[in-house]
């Protein structure tokens, strides 16, 4: 389930991107932005390219501007996937950076947020990160979830979620194709007590919400529409 699309359009990483700052948070280098006095937090869990992706940090700042304390941890310990490294193909890289490890590393982040007085936590997962968000959602370690072009997420995963969850999939996606996203929708519709929103976005490819070209006006528009959905979902549910 980690194919070429997982690795397409790699961002040019920039450790100085964004208006926030990097410091240790729950033992992980993390990009922090927004008011540390807010009692609502949002956790952004990246795709395989990690937390230094400029578009990801730009979205973190946008979410923070709506009043949330936003944390973007480096779950890869300084070793995001590098498509230029022939010695570390994606399959090998994932052996050291599996989503199960990401989930274990995310738990202390959630605990650290709660210890700061945060009363509710939302999480957004992109590709690889979507699986980690689902694992956090199952035991209700978070209160609100958003999955954007998920990877590794199964129907069984979605069946186990009982918190508000929004899922945006890409029409042009072989990793989580529209048929799978529609199965997610069927499962969630069978649970009317769970507020959910599921959409297959037309004419976009896997990774469109964070791996877009800022010079491409259509790509930017498509990404910003997804970003607005995230903001609206949190405005509705993260309280």
XYZ file of N, CA and C in Angstrom:
717
model
N 0.815 -1.215 0.000
C 0.000 0.000 0.000
C 0.851 1.269 0.000
N 2.155 1.123 -0.071
C 3.030 2.294 -0.181
C 3.623 2.273 -1.578
N 2.928 2.857 -2.517
C 3.369 2.822 -3.896
C 4.023 4.114 -4.304
N 4.158 4.272 -5.638
C 4.846 5.440 -6.173
C 4.154 6.741 -5.772
N 2.835 6.692 -5.637
C 2.115 7.926 -5.305
C 2.485 8.469 -3.932
N 2.858 7.562 -3.027
C 3.294 8.000 -1.694
C 4.505 8.922 -1.809
N 5.258 8.720 -2.875
C 6.562 9.365 -2.981
C 6.622 10.403 -4.096
N 5.490 10.678 -4.744
C 5.488 11.628 -5.853
C 5.467 13.057 -5.331
N 5.924 13.981 -6.190
C 5.948 15.417 -5.851
C 6.572 15.697 -4.497
N 7.785 15.204 -4.240
C 8.377 15.456 -2.922
C 8.594 16.950 -2.697
N 8.298 17.429 -1.497
C 8.501 18.854 -1.215
C 9.980 19.162 -1.023
N 10.331 20.430 -1.208
C 11.667 20.902 -0.851
C 11.616 21.279 0.619
N 12.217 20.448 1.447
C 12.110 20.655 2.890
C 12.861 21.915 3.317
N 12.295 22.602 4.303
C 12.901 23.830 4.808
C 12.713 23.886 6.323
N 13.802 23.677 7.085
C 13.677 23.664 8.546
C 13.242 25.009 9.122
N 13.340 26.080 8.311
C 12.975 27.407 8.793
C 11.609 27.870 8.293
N 10.878 26.999 7.610
C 9.575 27.389 7.073
C 8.595 27.670 8.206
N 7.660 28.574 7.929
C 6.588 28.856 8.878
C 6.912 29.981 9.844
N 5.871 30.459 10.515
C 6.052 31.565 11.465
C 6.170 31.071 12.902
N 6.035 29.755 13.083
C 6.195 29.172 14.415
C 7.657 28.889 14.715
N 7.891 27.963 15.625
C 9.270 27.627 15.980
C 9.369 26.130 16.283
N 10.602 25.636 16.296
C 10.846 24.220 16.585
C 11.449 24.089 17.976
N 10.873 23.186 18.752
C 11.475 22.841 20.039
C 11.071 21.407 20.380
N 11.682 20.874 21.403
C 11.320 19.527 21.842
C 9.937 19.551 22.481
N 9.108 18.589 22.089
C 7.792 18.448 22.682
C 7.540 16.964 22.868
N 7.364 16.555 24.095
C 7.211 15.122 24.413
C 8.361 14.304 23.823
N 9.551 14.895 23.867
C 10.748 14.187 23.423
C 11.014 14.235 21.933
N 10.114 14.842 21.171
C 10.290 14.912 19.711
C 10.502 16.352 19.278
N 11.436 16.574 18.346
C 11.495 17.882 17.712
C 10.134 18.139 17.084
N 9.578 19.308 17.330
C 8.227 19.600 16.841
C 8.131 21.046 16.402
N 7.363 21.263 15.341
C 7.039 22.613 14.912
C 5.802 23.046 15.688
N 5.923 24.134 16.441
C 4.842 24.631 17.290
C 4.403 26.000 16.790
N 3.103 26.193 16.689
C 2.589 27.476 16.228
C 1.236 27.729 16.880
N 0.910 28.995 17.058
C -0.351 29.342 17.710
C -0.160 29.628 19.185
N -1.256 29.985 19.829
C -1.205 30.393 21.229
C -1.076 29.190 22.153
N -0.040 29.205 22.962
C 0.141 28.139 23.949
C -0.865 28.278 25.090
N -1.638 29.361 25.080
C -2.660 29.558 26.117
C -4.019 29.002 25.686
N -4.124 28.590 24.440
C -5.387 28.013 23.972
C -5.634 26.687 24.682
N -6.901 26.379 24.954
C -7.192 25.074 25.560
C -7.622 24.046 24.512
N -7.464 24.425 23.234
C -7.765 23.515 22.121
C -6.512 23.334 21.282
N -6.170 22.101 21.002
C -4.953 21.824 20.248
C -5.255 20.999 19.011
N -4.422 21.183 17.999
C -4.497 20.381 16.783
C -3.129 19.767 16.525
N -3.154 18.473 16.305
C -1.947 17.704 16.004
C -1.941 17.416 14.510
N -0.895 17.835 13.816
C -0.756 17.517 12.399
C 0.277 16.402 12.258
N -0.110 15.328 11.571
C 0.787 14.185 11.407
C 1.080 14.042 9.918
N 2.329 14.230 9.582
C 2.753 14.417 8.194
C 2.697 13.137 7.361
N 2.946 13.327 6.075
C 3.211 12.187 5.200
C 4.676 11.785 5.380
N 5.177 10.917 4.517
C 6.532 10.362 4.704
C 7.630 11.409 4.577
N 7.295 12.591 4.057
C 8.323 13.617 3.872
C 8.553 14.466 5.120
N 7.719 14.284 6.120
C 8.044 14.850 7.420
C 7.589 16.278 7.676
N 8.036 16.771 8.803
C 7.471 17.996 9.385
C 8.106 19.280 8.888
N 9.126 19.180 8.021
C 9.758 20.392 7.490
C 9.184 20.807 6.134
N 8.112 20.159 5.684
C 7.501 20.504 4.400
C 6.839 21.883 4.507
N 7.218 22.834 3.665
C 6.684 24.198 3.798
C 5.164 24.285 3.699
N 4.553 23.543 2.792
C 3.091 23.618 2.670
C 2.398 23.104 3.928
N 2.996 22.106 4.559
C 2.431 21.562 5.799
C 2.495 22.606 6.910
N 3.635 23.256 7.031
C 3.782 24.278 8.072
C 2.884 25.490 7.797
N 2.706 25.803 6.518
C 1.800 26.894 6.164
C 0.381 26.577 6.626
N -0.032 25.334 6.445
C -1.355 24.924 6.911
C -1.415 24.955 8.439
N -0.345 24.535 9.095
C -0.300 24.591 10.560
C -0.513 26.024 11.042
N 0.139 26.970 10.382
C -0.016 28.380 10.762
C -1.444 28.861 10.516
N -2.049 28.381 9.428
C -3.430 28.773 9.101
C -4.397 28.257 10.167
N -4.180 27.030 10.602
C -5.029 26.456 11.654
C -4.817 27.210 12.968
N -3.551 27.529 13.253
C -3.227 28.263 14.484
C -3.912 29.632 14.504
N -4.039 30.250 13.335
C -4.657 31.579 13.251
C -6.137 31.546 13.629
N -6.715 30.345 13.638
C -8.113 30.206 14.048
C -8.249 29.992 15.556
N -7.123 30.061 16.270
C -7.197 30.029 17.728
C -6.706 28.746 18.380
N -6.126 27.853 17.589
C -5.669 26.578 18.135
C -4.161 26.588 18.384
N -3.739 25.792 19.334
C -2.319 25.511 19.542
C -1.990 24.305 18.670
N -1.042 24.459 17.766
C -0.788 23.430 16.754
C 0.602 22.833 16.940
N 0.648 21.513 16.934
C 1.897 20.770 17.105
C 2.103 19.864 15.892
N 3.284 19.964 15.291
C 3.641 19.111 14.141
C 4.934 18.369 14.510
N 4.825 17.189 15.082
C 6.030 16.484 15.546
C 6.824 15.842 14.399
N 8.111 15.680 14.659
C 8.974 14.934 13.739
C 8.976 13.472 14.178
N 8.051 12.714 13.632
C 7.959 11.301 13.992
C 9.050 10.454 13.328
N 9.858 11.083 12.492
C 10.891 10.327 11.762
C 12.298 10.585 12.288
N 12.402 11.330 13.380
C 13.693 11.531 14.057
C 14.783 12.034 13.109
N 14.416 13.024 12.305
C 15.408 13.617 11.410
C 15.690 12.806 10.162
N 14.906 11.766 9.923
C 15.135 10.964 8.720
C 13.827 10.780 7.928
N 13.306 11.881 7.356
C 12.137 11.719 6.489
C 12.523 10.897 5.261
N 11.534 10.371 4.599
C 11.818 9.592 3.395
C 12.486 10.481 2.350
N 13.554 9.977 1.757
C 14.316 10.708 0.732
C 14.304 9.900 -0.565
N 13.505 10.327 -1.550
C 13.427 9.566 -2.797
C 14.733 9.561 -3.580
N 15.659 10.450 -3.202
C 16.952 10.497 -3.896
C 17.968 9.512 -3.325
N 17.592 8.832 -2.251
C 18.524 7.892 -1.623
C 18.214 6.472 -2.092
N 19.039 5.940 -3.024
C 18.753 4.614 -3.577
C 18.929 3.493 -2.560
N 19.642 3.778 -1.458
C 19.874 2.754 -0.436
C 18.717 2.615 0.548
N 17.741 3.536 0.441
C 16.610 3.496 1.367
C 15.297 3.596 0.592
N 14.968 2.576 -0.217
C 13.668 2.608 -0.892
C 12.548 2.641 0.140
N 11.367 3.027 -0.295
C 10.270 3.262 0.645
C 9.981 2.041 1.526
N 10.086 0.843 0.939
C 9.827 -0.363 1.728
C 10.811 -0.531 2.872
N 12.083 -0.250 2.590
C 13.112 -0.340 3.637
C 12.925 0.753 4.672
N 12.651 1.967 4.197
C 12.468 3.102 5.109
C 11.314 2.830 6.073
N 10.227 2.247 5.562
C 9.056 1.991 6.400
C 9.332 0.966 7.501
N 10.328 0.112 7.306
C 10.660 -0.847 8.365
C 11.099 -0.131 9.638
N 11.723 1.036 9.470
C 12.178 1.816 10.621
C 11.176 2.892 11.024
N 10.240 3.179 10.130
C 9.307 4.285 10.380
C 7.882 3.841 10.077
N 7.472 2.778 10.715
C 6.125 2.263 10.507
C 5.080 3.103 11.227
N 3.848 2.973 10.780
C 2.774 3.728 11.423
C 2.505 3.250 12.848
N 2.825 1.990 13.133
C 2.649 1.495 14.505
C 3.588 2.227 15.461
N 4.804 2.487 14.999
C 5.758 3.257 15.815
C 5.282 4.705 15.951
N 4.740 5.237 14.850
C 4.206 6.588 14.893
C 3.114 6.727 15.938
N 2.260 5.714 16.017
C 1.176 5.729 17.007
C 1.748 5.729 18.426
N 2.725 4.871 18.674
C 3.331 4.819 20.014
C 3.992 6.146 20.368
N 4.626 6.779 19.380
C 5.281 8.067 19.630
C 4.276 9.197 19.805
N 3.081 9.024 19.233
C 2.068 10.078 19.327
C 1.399 10.109 20.695
N 1.354 8.971 21.360
C 0.681 8.936 22.669
C 1.280 9.923 23.672
N 2.614 9.976 23.823
C 3.172 10.958 24.762
C 2.903 12.404 24.339
N 2.776 12.650 23.027
C 2.446 14.000 22.561
C 1.059 14.391 23.072
N 0.112 13.462 22.946
C -1.246 13.707 23.443
C -1.223 13.951 24.953
N -0.465 13.118 25.673
C -0.386 13.283 27.132
C 0.221 14.628 27.507
N 1.254 15.041 26.755
C 1.906 16.323 27.040
C 0.944 17.485 26.800
N 0.118 17.369 25.763
C -0.876 18.417 25.511
C -1.878 18.500 26.653
N -2.339 17.341 27.108
C -3.306 17.324 28.204
C -2.699 17.908 29.481
N -1.423 17.626 29.699
C -0.776 18.131 30.914
C -0.603 19.647 30.875
N -0.679 20.227 29.665
C -0.596 21.688 29.527
C -1.958 22.348 29.761
N -2.978 21.537 29.995
C -4.304 22.092 30.212
C -5.187 22.087 28.982
N -4.725 21.425 27.928
C -5.541 21.305 26.721
C -6.752 20.426 27.029
N -7.951 20.922 26.688
C -9.172 20.178 27.019
C -9.691 19.336 25.863
N -9.306 19.661 24.634
C -9.753 18.873 23.482
C -8.694 18.932 22.391
N -8.484 17.800 21.735
C -7.435 17.672 20.717
C -8.044 17.156 19.427
N -7.739 17.849 18.353
C -8.073 17.368 17.021
C -6.794 16.939 16.322
N -6.899 16.059 15.355
C -5.708 15.613 14.632
C -6.023 15.476 13.152
N -5.045 15.884 12.342
C -5.131 15.737 10.889
C -3.981 14.860 10.446
N -4.300 13.819 9.677
C -3.263 12.933 9.160
C -3.233 12.955 7.648
N -2.033 13.079 7.109
C -1.819 13.119 5.665
C -1.127 11.825 5.229
N -1.741 11.067 4.332
C -1.118 9.844 3.797
C -0.702 8.923 4.954
N 0.604 8.769 5.189
C 1.144 7.968 6.296
C 0.501 8.383 7.614
N 0.398 9.695 7.818
C -0.113 10.209 9.083
C -1.571 9.881 9.347
N -2.326 9.609 8.271
C -3.745 9.291 8.455
C -3.926 8.008 9.261
N -3.053 7.042 9.033
C -3.137 5.783 9.789
C -2.880 6.036 11.278
N -1.920 6.894 11.568
C -1.624 7.221 12.972
C -2.828 7.912 13.617
N -3.466 8.819 12.877
C -4.633 9.516 13.415
C -5.758 8.528 13.706
N -5.978 7.573 12.808
C -7.017 6.565 13.043
C -6.721 5.770 14.308
N -5.466 5.416 14.513
C -5.098 4.659 15.715
C -5.321 5.498 16.979
N -5.116 6.803 16.897
C -5.403 7.684 18.037
C -6.907 7.831 18.256
N -7.662 7.765 17.160
C -9.115 7.951 17.250
C -9.807 6.754 17.879
N -9.327 5.560 17.599
C -10.007 4.342 18.077
C -10.194 4.348 19.592
N -9.134 4.595 20.381
C -9.316 4.628 21.841
C -9.724 6.010 22.363
N -10.073 6.917 21.428
C -10.516 8.269 21.785
C -9.442 9.057 22.538
N -8.201 8.863 22.124
C -7.123 9.695 22.662
C -7.225 11.114 22.117
N -7.918 11.265 20.982
C -8.224 12.570 20.414
C -9.749 12.685 20.340
N -10.221 13.904 20.111
C -11.673 14.127 20.102
C -12.248 14.317 18.700
N -11.397 14.720 17.759
C -11.840 14.980 16.383
C -10.735 14.519 15.437
N -11.124 13.911 14.311
C -10.134 13.395 13.361
C -10.423 13.875 11.942
N -9.355 14.113 11.192
C -9.455 14.377 9.762
C -8.383 13.549 9.053
N -8.786 12.832 8.025
C -7.854 12.054 7.198
C -7.843 12.656 5.799
N -6.661 12.992 5.321
C -6.513 13.535 3.980
C -5.663 12.575 3.140
N -6.236 12.147 2.008
C -5.619 11.116 1.148
C -4.869 10.079 1.983
N -5.645 9.261 2.742
C -5.023 8.313 3.673
C -4.252 7.195 2.986
N -3.248 6.687 3.676
C -2.534 5.467 3.291
C -2.654 4.477 4.453
N -2.685 3.204 4.131
C -2.658 2.105 5.123
C -3.956 1.958 5.926
N -4.915 2.855 5.756
C -6.155 2.802 6.538
C -7.092 1.765 5.931
N -7.689 0.937 6.791
C -8.566 -0.138 6.335
C -10.018 0.129 6.748
N -10.919 -0.631 6.140
C -12.333 -0.558 6.516
C -12.494 -0.906 7.998
N -11.719 -1.887 8.466
C -11.779 -2.277 9.881
C -11.376 -1.126 10.789
N -10.377 -0.359 10.349
C -9.967 0.818 11.126
C -11.130 1.785 11.281
N -11.758 2.097 10.163
C -12.851 3.073 10.182
C -14.018 2.559 11.028
N -14.246 1.257 10.982
C -15.336 0.653 11.771
C -15.150 0.888 13.260
N -13.899 1.056 13.686
C -13.597 1.177 15.109
C -13.590 2.630 15.597
N -13.911 3.569 14.705
C -13.871 4.991 15.068
C -15.254 5.457 15.505
N -15.314 6.111 16.678
C -16.579 6.620 17.205
C -16.485 8.093 17.596
N -15.583 8.818 16.945
C -15.498 10.261 17.172
C -15.771 10.952 15.837
N -16.084 12.244 15.848
C -16.299 12.951 14.587
C -15.084 12.795 13.664
N -15.332 12.365 12.427
C -14.236 12.109 11.501
C -14.594 12.601 10.106
N -13.670 13.345 9.518
C -13.811 13.800 8.145
C -12.733 13.154 7.283
N -13.110 12.706 6.099
C -12.161 12.027 5.216
C -12.281 12.607 3.813
N -11.165 13.113 3.294
C -11.113 13.556 1.908
C -10.150 12.649 1.153
N -10.662 11.974 0.145
C -9.831 11.145 -0.715
C -9.690 11.788 -2.081
N -8.728 11.307 -2.842
C -8.476 11.842 -4.183
C -9.055 10.911 -5.238
N -9.649 11.508 -6.253
C -10.193 10.697 -7.344
C -9.081 9.915 -8.044
N -7.914 10.546 -8.204
C -6.814 9.928 -8.936
C -5.819 9.331 -7.948
N -6.245 8.292 -7.277
C -5.451 7.724 -6.184
C -5.528 6.203 -6.245
N -4.380 5.568 -6.383
C -4.335 4.110 -6.385
C -4.093 3.548 -4.990
N -3.604 4.376 -4.072
C -3.272 3.904 -2.727
C -4.546 3.713 -1.905
N -5.356 4.770 -1.859
C -6.697 4.657 -1.274
C -7.671 5.111 -2.356
N -8.003 4.212 -3.269
C -8.822 4.594 -4.421
C -10.238 4.966 -4.011
N -10.976 5.642 -4.902
C -12.338 6.065 -4.588
C -13.222 4.935 -4.063
N -13.024 3.718 -4.577
C -13.845 2.590 -4.111
C -13.650 2.349 -2.618
N -12.419 2.481 -2.146
C -12.140 2.279 -0.724
C -12.730 3.422 0.102
N -12.560 4.642 -0.380
C -13.110 5.805 0.339
C -14.627 5.664 0.464
N -15.256 5.163 -0.583
C -16.720 4.987 -0.529
C -17.111 3.891 0.468
N -16.269 2.888 0.628
C -16.523 1.877 1.666
C -16.431 2.505 3.055
N -15.456 3.392 3.225
C -15.361 4.120 4.496
C -16.675 4.857 4.764
N -17.196 5.494 3.716
C -18.429 6.267 3.862
C -19.597 5.361 4.264
N -19.684 4.193 3.640
C -20.764 3.249 3.962
C -20.706 2.818 5.428
N -19.490 2.514 5.885
C -19.307 2.092 7.278
C -19.754 3.197 8.235
N -19.364 4.421 7.938
C -19.691 5.533 8.827
C -21.175 5.888 8.775
N -21.774 5.761 7.614
C -23.213 6.045 7.506
C -24.042 5.050 8.315
N -23.488 3.861 8.514
C -24.179 2.851 9.325
C -24.082 3.155 10.820
N -23.335 4.221 11.152
C -23.199 4.638 12.551
C -23.671 6.084 12.666
N -24.981 6.307 12.665
C -25.499 7.679 12.646
C -25.122 8.496 13.875
N -24.706 7.832 14.939
C -24.299 8.582 16.140
C -22.906 9.187 15.991
N -22.193 8.808 14.926
C -20.876 9.385 14.657
C -21.029 10.422 13.549
N -20.690 11.682 13.858
C -20.762 12.693 12.806
C -19.570 12.485 11.880
N -19.873 12.301 10.604
C -18.803 12.028 9.650
C -19.060 12.763 8.348
N -17.979 12.993 7.628
C -18.069 13.590 6.297
C -17.017 12.902 5.446
N -17.440 12.355 4.326
C -16.517 11.638 3.445
C -16.731 12.134 2.021
N -15.653 12.466 1.360
C -15.765 12.946 -0.024
C -14.567 12.488 -0.843
N -14.848 12.057 -2.070
C -13.800 11.828 -3.059
C -13.721 13.108 -3.890
N -12.612 13.796 -3.794
C -12.455 15.082 -4.476
C -12.054 14.833 -5.924
N -12.816 15.377 -6.876
C -12.536 15.096 -8.284
C -11.263 15.775 -8.796
N -10.618 15.105 -9.740
C -9.490 15.676 -10.496
C -8.295 16.079 -9.640
N -8.116 15.395 -8.513
C -6.899 15.623 -7.718
C -6.223 14.277 -7.469
N -4.931 14.332 -7.185
C -4.144 13.119 -6.974
C -3.719 13.002 -5.512
N -3.290 11.807 -5.152
C -2.802 11.531 -3.805
C -1.781 12.605 -3.393
N -1.964 13.151 -2.191
C -1.025 14.158 -1.688
C -1.379 15.593 -2.025
N -2.558 15.796 -2.656
C -2.843 17.139 -3.187
C -2.936 18.219 -2.128
N -3.211 17.884 -0.874
C -3.432 18.936 0.134
C -2.139 19.533 0.679
N -1.026 18.814 0.529
C 0.251 19.344 1.044
C 1.382 19.311 0.032
N 1.250 18.522 -1.026
C 2.355 18.425 -1.987
C 2.001 19.106 -3.309
N 1.411 20.273 -3.183
C 1.027 21.036 -4.369
C 2.109 22.055 -4.719
N 2.084 22.489 -5.977
C 3.012 23.516 -6.452
C 2.392 24.883 -6.164
N 3.037 25.698 -5.326
C 2.466 27.015 -4.986
C 2.303 27.926 -6.198
N 2.977 27.599 -7.318
C 2.860 28.406 -8.532
C 1.699 27.965 -9.417
N 1.086 26.853 -9.083
C -0.014 26.301 -9.874
C -1.336 26.723 -9.233
N -2.030 27.672 -9.868
C -3.204 28.265 -9.237
C -4.314 27.247 -8.997
N -4.504 26.301 -9.909
C -5.546 25.297 -9.701
C -5.180 24.383 -8.534
N -3.908 23.981 -8.480
C -3.462 23.111 -7.380
C -3.628 23.819 -6.041
N -3.308 25.097 -6.013
C -3.454 25.876 -4.776
C -4.933 25.965 -4.384
N -5.801 26.216 -5.364
C -7.240 26.316 -5.089
C -7.785 25.003 -4.534
N -7.390 23.889 -5.157
C -7.853 22.576 -4.688
C -7.382 22.318 -3.261
N -6.111 22.648 -2.985
C -5.568 22.428 -1.643
C -6.273 23.320 -0.627
N -6.500 24.579 -0.995
C -7.106 25.516 -0.044
C -8.548 25.143 0.268
N -9.253 24.546 -0.683
C -10.606 24.079 -0.400
C -10.581 22.969 0.649
N -9.588 22.082 0.542
C -9.437 21.019 1.546
C -9.066 21.622 2.900
N -8.194 22.618 2.881
C -7.792 23.268 4.133
C -8.996 23.924 4.803
N -9.858 24.530 3.988
C -11.043 25.176 4.555
C -11.966 24.140 5.193
N -12.046 22.967 4.554
C -12.841 21.898 5.167
C -12.300 21.557 6.558
N -10.978 21.455 6.672
C -10.355 21.136 7.963
C -10.748 22.190 9.002
N -10.627 23.454 8.626
C -10.967 24.532 9.559
C -12.444 24.473 9.957
N -13.308 24.221 8.979
C -14.744 24.164 9.267
C -15.074 22.966 10.176
N -14.394 21.848 9.935
C -14.652 20.643 10.732
C -14.257 20.865 12.191
N -13.118 21.509 12.378
C -12.695 21.796 13.746
C -13.586 22.855 14.393
N -14.012 23.843 13.614
C -14.897 24.861 14.178
C -16.200 24.230 14.674
N -16.632 23.201 13.976
C -17.878 22.519 14.338
C -17.709 21.589 15.542
N -16.574 20.897 15.603
C -16.453 19.792 16.559
C -15.418 19.956 17.676
N -14.412 20.810 17.454
C -13.335 20.903 18.439
C -13.639 22.056 19.396
N -14.243 21.696 20.535
C -14.712 22.720 21.476
C -14.387 22.339 22.905
